[in-house]
Amino acid sequence: MPLLASEVMDEAASVYLNDASRTRWSYTVLLPYLKSAYGELQSELEANDLPPLHEVGAIISVPADTTTLTLPADMVLPLYLEERAPGETRFSPMDELSWEPDADKDSKLNFWVYREGQIQFLGATQTREVRLRYTRSLNTIAGENTALEIANAKGFLAARTAGLAAT
């Protein structure tokens, strides 16, 4: 059963803020603090390279002569790229470089660079398919009915939400 944002805010209000009826600490009041606490949790997960933030993206088609990759909306940081020709079953690893190589275009992409929030290539002379492994962000909290991805984080999130709200 997923952990809902409302459960965290209920615990924050009743246990830590002494407002079980949520008269002062309503969902509307606590929601910005929960979002902040959730953001802190996400930063800790990223800094320590912990799941559930690793994600294998969909296979992305890269037309010939394309020099940037269309990135998933939830991508925080690319980890690993592989490529293949359309119709092939096996992917080949691509090399990450710190700067674009001084090389001619090839039928393969071969190299990638992550800079300024974009994955960049030299471009290939043929269409390629790229599989991206990346660190993703947690889902966005839209309201009290949002399911939170880390079920065992209720205690931390409730305490941190209340701590932020009480300051």
mmCIF file of C-alpha atoms in Angstrom:
data_model
loop_
_atom_site.group_PDB
_atom_site.id
_atom_site.type_symbol
_atom_site.label_atom_id
_atom_site.label_comp_id
_atom_site.label_asym_id
_atom_site.label_seq_id
_atom_site.Cartn_x
_atom_site.Cartn_y
_atom_site.Cartn_z
ATOM 1 C CA MET A 1 0.000 0.000 0.000
ATOM 2 C CA PRO A 2 1.544 3.317 -1.008
ATOM 3 C CA LEU A 3 2.364 6.015 1.485
ATOM 4 C CA LEU A 4 0.225 9.098 0.862
ATOM 5 C CA ALA A 5 1.275 12.668 1.519
ATOM 6 C CA SER A 6 -1.797 13.011 3.762
ATOM 7 C CA GLU A 7 -0.476 10.268 6.068
ATOM 8 C CA VAL A 8 2.800 12.111 6.536
ATOM 9 C CA MET A 9 1.041 15.424 7.186
ATOM 10 C CA ASP A 10 -1.400 13.747 9.608
ATOM 11 C CA GLU A 11 1.529 12.383 11.620
ATOM 12 C CA ALA A 12 3.360 15.711 11.476
ATOM 13 C CA ALA A 13 0.292 17.555 12.789
ATOM 14 C CA SER A 14 -0.793 15.075 15.452
ATOM 15 C CA VAL A 15 2.507 13.703 16.777
ATOM 16 C CA TYR A 16 4.933 16.592 16.361
ATOM 17 C CA LEU A 17 2.767 19.707 16.248
ATOM 18 C CA ASN A 18 0.133 18.626 18.826
ATOM 19 C CA ASP A 19 -2.772 19.324 16.444
ATOM 20 C CA ALA A 20 -4.541 16.008 15.823
ATOM 21 C CA SER A 21 -7.642 17.749 14.434
ATOM 22 C CA ARG A 22 -5.430 19.760 12.040
ATOM 23 C CA THR A 23 -7.168 23.026 12.940
ATOM 24 C CA ARG A 24 -3.971 25.063 12.753
ATOM 25 C CA TRP A 25 -1.812 22.712 10.692
ATOM 26 C CA SER A 26 -4.046 21.837 7.734
ATOM 27 C CA TYR A 27 -2.866 20.086 4.574
ATOM 28 C CA THR A 28 -2.769 23.460 2.818
ATOM 29 C CA VAL A 29 -0.442 24.857 5.485
ATOM 30 C CA LEU A 30 1.784 21.767 5.752
ATOM 31 C CA LEU A 31 2.083 20.924 2.051
ATOM 32 C CA PRO A 32 4.920 23.383 1.237
ATOM 33 C CA TYR A 33 6.900 22.067 4.221
ATOM 34 C CA LEU A 34 6.371 18.466 3.136
ATOM 35 C CA LYS A 35 7.571 19.352 -0.370
ATOM 36 C CA SER A 36 10.695 20.869 1.137
ATOM 37 C CA ALA A 37 11.345 17.817 3.338
ATOM 38 C CA TYR A 38 10.781 15.531 0.333
ATOM 39 C CA GLY A 39 13.303 17.586 -1.626
ATOM 40 C CA GLU A 40 15.858 17.187 1.158
ATOM 41 C CA LEU A 41 15.281 13.436 1.136
ATOM 42 C CA GLN A 42 15.777 13.352 -2.625
ATOM 43 C CA SER A 43 19.061 15.278 -2.292
ATOM 44 C CA GLU A 44 20.315 12.774 0.280
ATOM 45 C CA LEU A 45 19.372 9.846 -1.951
ATOM 46 C CA GLU A 46 21.177 11.455 -4.901
ATOM 47 C CA ALA A 47 24.276 12.300 -2.855
ATOM 48 C CA ASN A 48 24.527 8.714 -1.629
ATOM 49 C CA ASP A 49 23.593 7.088 -4.959
ATOM 50 C CA LEU A 50 20.704 5.160 -3.430
ATOM 51 C CA PRO A 51 17.585 3.646 -5.015
ATOM 52 C CA PRO A 52 14.815 4.325 -6.016
ATOM 53 C CA LEU A 53 16.446 7.007 -8.105
ATOM 54 C CA HIS A 54 18.148 4.822 -10.704
ATOM 55 C CA GLU A 55 16.044 4.341 -13.778
ATOM 56 C CA VAL A 56 16.597 2.798 -17.180
ATOM 57 C CA GLY A 57 14.988 5.051 -19.719
ATOM 58 C CA ALA A 58 13.165 4.089 -22.822
ATOM 59 C CA ILE A 59 15.044 3.449 -26.003
ATOM 60 C CA ILE A 60 15.430 6.820 -27.698
ATOM 61 C CA SER A 61 15.718 7.097 -31.467
ATOM 62 C CA VAL A 62 18.458 9.477 -32.577
ATOM 63 C CA PRO A 63 18.145 10.498 -36.248
ATOM 64 C CA ALA A 64 21.276 10.887 -38.377
ATOM 65 C CA ASP A 65 23.244 14.101 -37.780
ATOM 66 C CA THR A 66 21.486 14.768 -34.439
ATOM 67 C CA THR A 67 23.870 16.243 -31.877
ATOM 68 C CA THR A 68 21.707 16.280 -28.706
ATOM 69 C CA LEU A 69 19.542 13.697 -26.979
ATOM 70 C CA THR A 70 15.935 14.349 -25.973
ATOM 71 C CA LEU A 71 16.038 13.773 -22.221
ATOM 72 C CA PRO A 72 13.345 12.301 -19.958
ATOM 73 C CA ALA A 73 11.586 14.949 -17.878
ATOM 74 C CA ASP A 74 12.569 13.245 -14.600
ATOM 75 C CA MET A 75 16.282 12.913 -15.398
ATOM 76 C CA VAL A 76 18.659 14.409 -12.855
ATOM 77 C CA LEU A 77 21.969 12.972 -14.047
ATOM 78 C CA PRO A 78 22.937 10.571 -16.849
ATOM 79 C CA LEU A 79 24.903 7.518 -15.724
ATOM 80 C CA TYR A 80 25.490 5.351 -18.768
ATOM 81 C CA LEU A 81 24.580 5.310 -22.467
ATOM 82 C CA GLU A 82 24.456 2.430 -24.937
ATOM 83 C CA GLU A 83 23.665 2.478 -28.633
ATOM 84 C CA ARG A 84 22.593 0.184 -31.438
ATOM 85 C CA ALA A 85 21.335 0.386 -34.994
ATOM 86 C CA PRO A 86 17.533 0.155 -35.389
ATOM 87 C CA GLY A 87 16.511 -3.494 -35.511
ATOM 88 C CA GLU A 88 19.589 -4.809 -33.725
ATOM 89 C CA THR A 89 19.132 -6.637 -30.432
ATOM 90 C CA ARG A 90 22.443 -5.870 -28.698
ATOM 91 C CA PHE A 91 23.538 -2.503 -27.402
ATOM 92 C CA SER A 92 27.160 -1.324 -27.414
ATOM 93 C CA PRO A 93 28.451 0.933 -24.642
ATOM 94 C CA MET A 94 29.218 4.545 -25.474
ATOM 95 C CA ASP A 95 32.189 6.386 -24.008
ATOM 96 C CA GLU A 96 31.591 9.443 -21.839
ATOM 97 C CA LEU A 97 34.063 12.229 -22.475
ATOM 98 C CA SER A 98 34.655 15.519 -20.702
ATOM 99 C CA TRP A 99 34.794 17.417 -24.001
ATOM 100 C CA GLU A 100 33.774 16.718 -27.599
ATOM 101 C CA PRO A 101 36.464 14.716 -29.381
ATOM 102 C CA ASP A 102 38.232 16.004 -32.437
ATOM 103 C CA ALA A 103 36.923 13.266 -34.716
ATOM 104 C CA ASP A 104 34.917 12.760 -37.869
ATOM 105 C CA LYS A 105 31.324 11.521 -37.875
ATOM 106 C CA ASP A 106 30.856 7.804 -38.053
ATOM 107 C CA SER A 107 27.920 5.446 -38.582
ATOM 108 C CA LYS A 108 27.858 5.164 -34.770
ATOM 109 C CA LEU A 109 27.636 7.840 -32.099
ATOM 110 C CA ASN A 110 30.477 6.300 -30.019
ATOM 111 C CA PHE A 111 30.899 9.229 -27.581
ATOM 112 C CA TRP A 112 28.758 11.458 -25.404
ATOM 113 C CA VAL A 113 29.297 14.547 -23.282
ATOM 114 C CA TYR A 114 26.997 15.857 -20.541
ATOM 115 C CA ARG A 115 27.280 19.602 -20.212
ATOM 116 C CA GLU A 116 24.881 22.423 -19.389
ATOM 117 C CA GLY A 117 22.014 19.999 -18.802
ATOM 118 C CA GLN A 118 22.301 18.338 -22.219
ATOM 119 C CA ILE A 119 23.718 15.116 -23.576
ATOM 120 C CA GLN A 120 25.668 16.009 -26.697
ATOM 121 C CA PHE A 121 27.093 13.892 -29.530
ATOM 122 C CA LEU A 122 29.171 14.454 -32.634
ATOM 123 C CA GLY A 123 26.220 13.012 -34.567
ATOM 124 C CA ALA A 124 26.165 9.793 -36.553
ATOM 125 C CA THR A 125 25.751 9.346 -40.269
ATOM 126 C CA GLN A 126 22.920 6.867 -39.637
ATOM 127 C CA THR A 127 19.937 6.695 -37.287
ATOM 128 C CA ARG A 128 20.842 5.128 -33.944
ATOM 129 C CA GLU A 129 18.885 3.970 -30.894
ATOM 130 C CA VAL A 130 20.211 4.999 -27.486
ATOM 131 C CA ARG A 131 19.403 3.419 -24.136
ATOM 132 C CA LEU A 132 19.985 5.811 -21.265
ATOM 133 C CA ARG A 133 20.576 4.786 -17.654
ATOM 134 C CA TYR A 134 20.097 7.766 -15.409
ATOM 135 C CA THR A 135 19.367 9.075 -11.947
ATOM 136 C CA ARG A 136 15.840 10.381 -11.806
ATOM 137 C CA SER A 137 13.971 12.681 -9.486
ATOM 138 C CA LEU A 138 11.254 11.524 -7.130
ATOM 139 C CA ASN A 139 7.684 12.151 -8.189
ATOM 140 C CA THR A 140 6.266 15.620 -7.578
ATOM 141 C CA ILE A 141 3.939 16.112 -4.611
ATOM 142 C CA ALA A 142 0.793 17.718 -6.006
ATOM 143 C CA GLY A 143 -1.459 17.414 -2.955
ATOM 144 C CA GLU A 144 -2.476 15.266 -0.024
ATOM 145 C CA ASN A 145 -3.440 12.325 -2.268
ATOM 146 C CA THR A 146 -0.006 12.052 -3.894
ATOM 147 C CA ALA A 147 1.602 8.647 -3.384
ATOM 148 C CA LEU A 148 5.150 9.004 -2.086
ATOM 149 C CA GLU A 149 7.723 6.652 -3.543
ATOM 150 C CA ILE A 150 9.580 5.822 -0.332
ATOM 151 C CA ALA A 151 7.140 4.092 1.992
ATOM 152 C CA ASN A 152 9.563 3.690 4.897
ATOM 153 C CA ALA A 153 10.347 7.425 4.999
ATOM 154 C CA LYS A 154 7.154 8.372 6.839
ATOM 155 C CA GLY A 155 8.837 9.021 10.192
ATOM 156 C CA PHE A 156 11.596 11.160 8.727
ATOM 157 C CA LEU A 157 9.233 13.121 6.479
ATOM 158 C CA ALA A 158 6.703 13.736 9.265
ATOM 159 C CA ALA A 159 9.342 14.912 11.741
ATOM 160 C CA ARG A 160 11.123 17.066 9.174
ATOM 161 C CA THR A 161 7.854 18.548 7.879
ATOM 162 C CA ALA A 162 6.822 19.483 11.420
ATOM 163 C CA GLY A 163 10.282 20.864 12.180
ATOM 164 C CA LEU A 164 10.200 23.095 9.103
ATOM 165 C CA ALA A 165 6.640 24.229 9.851
ATOM 166 C CA ALA A 166 7.400 25.078 13.472
ATOM 167 C CA THR A 167 10.306 27.381 12.698
#
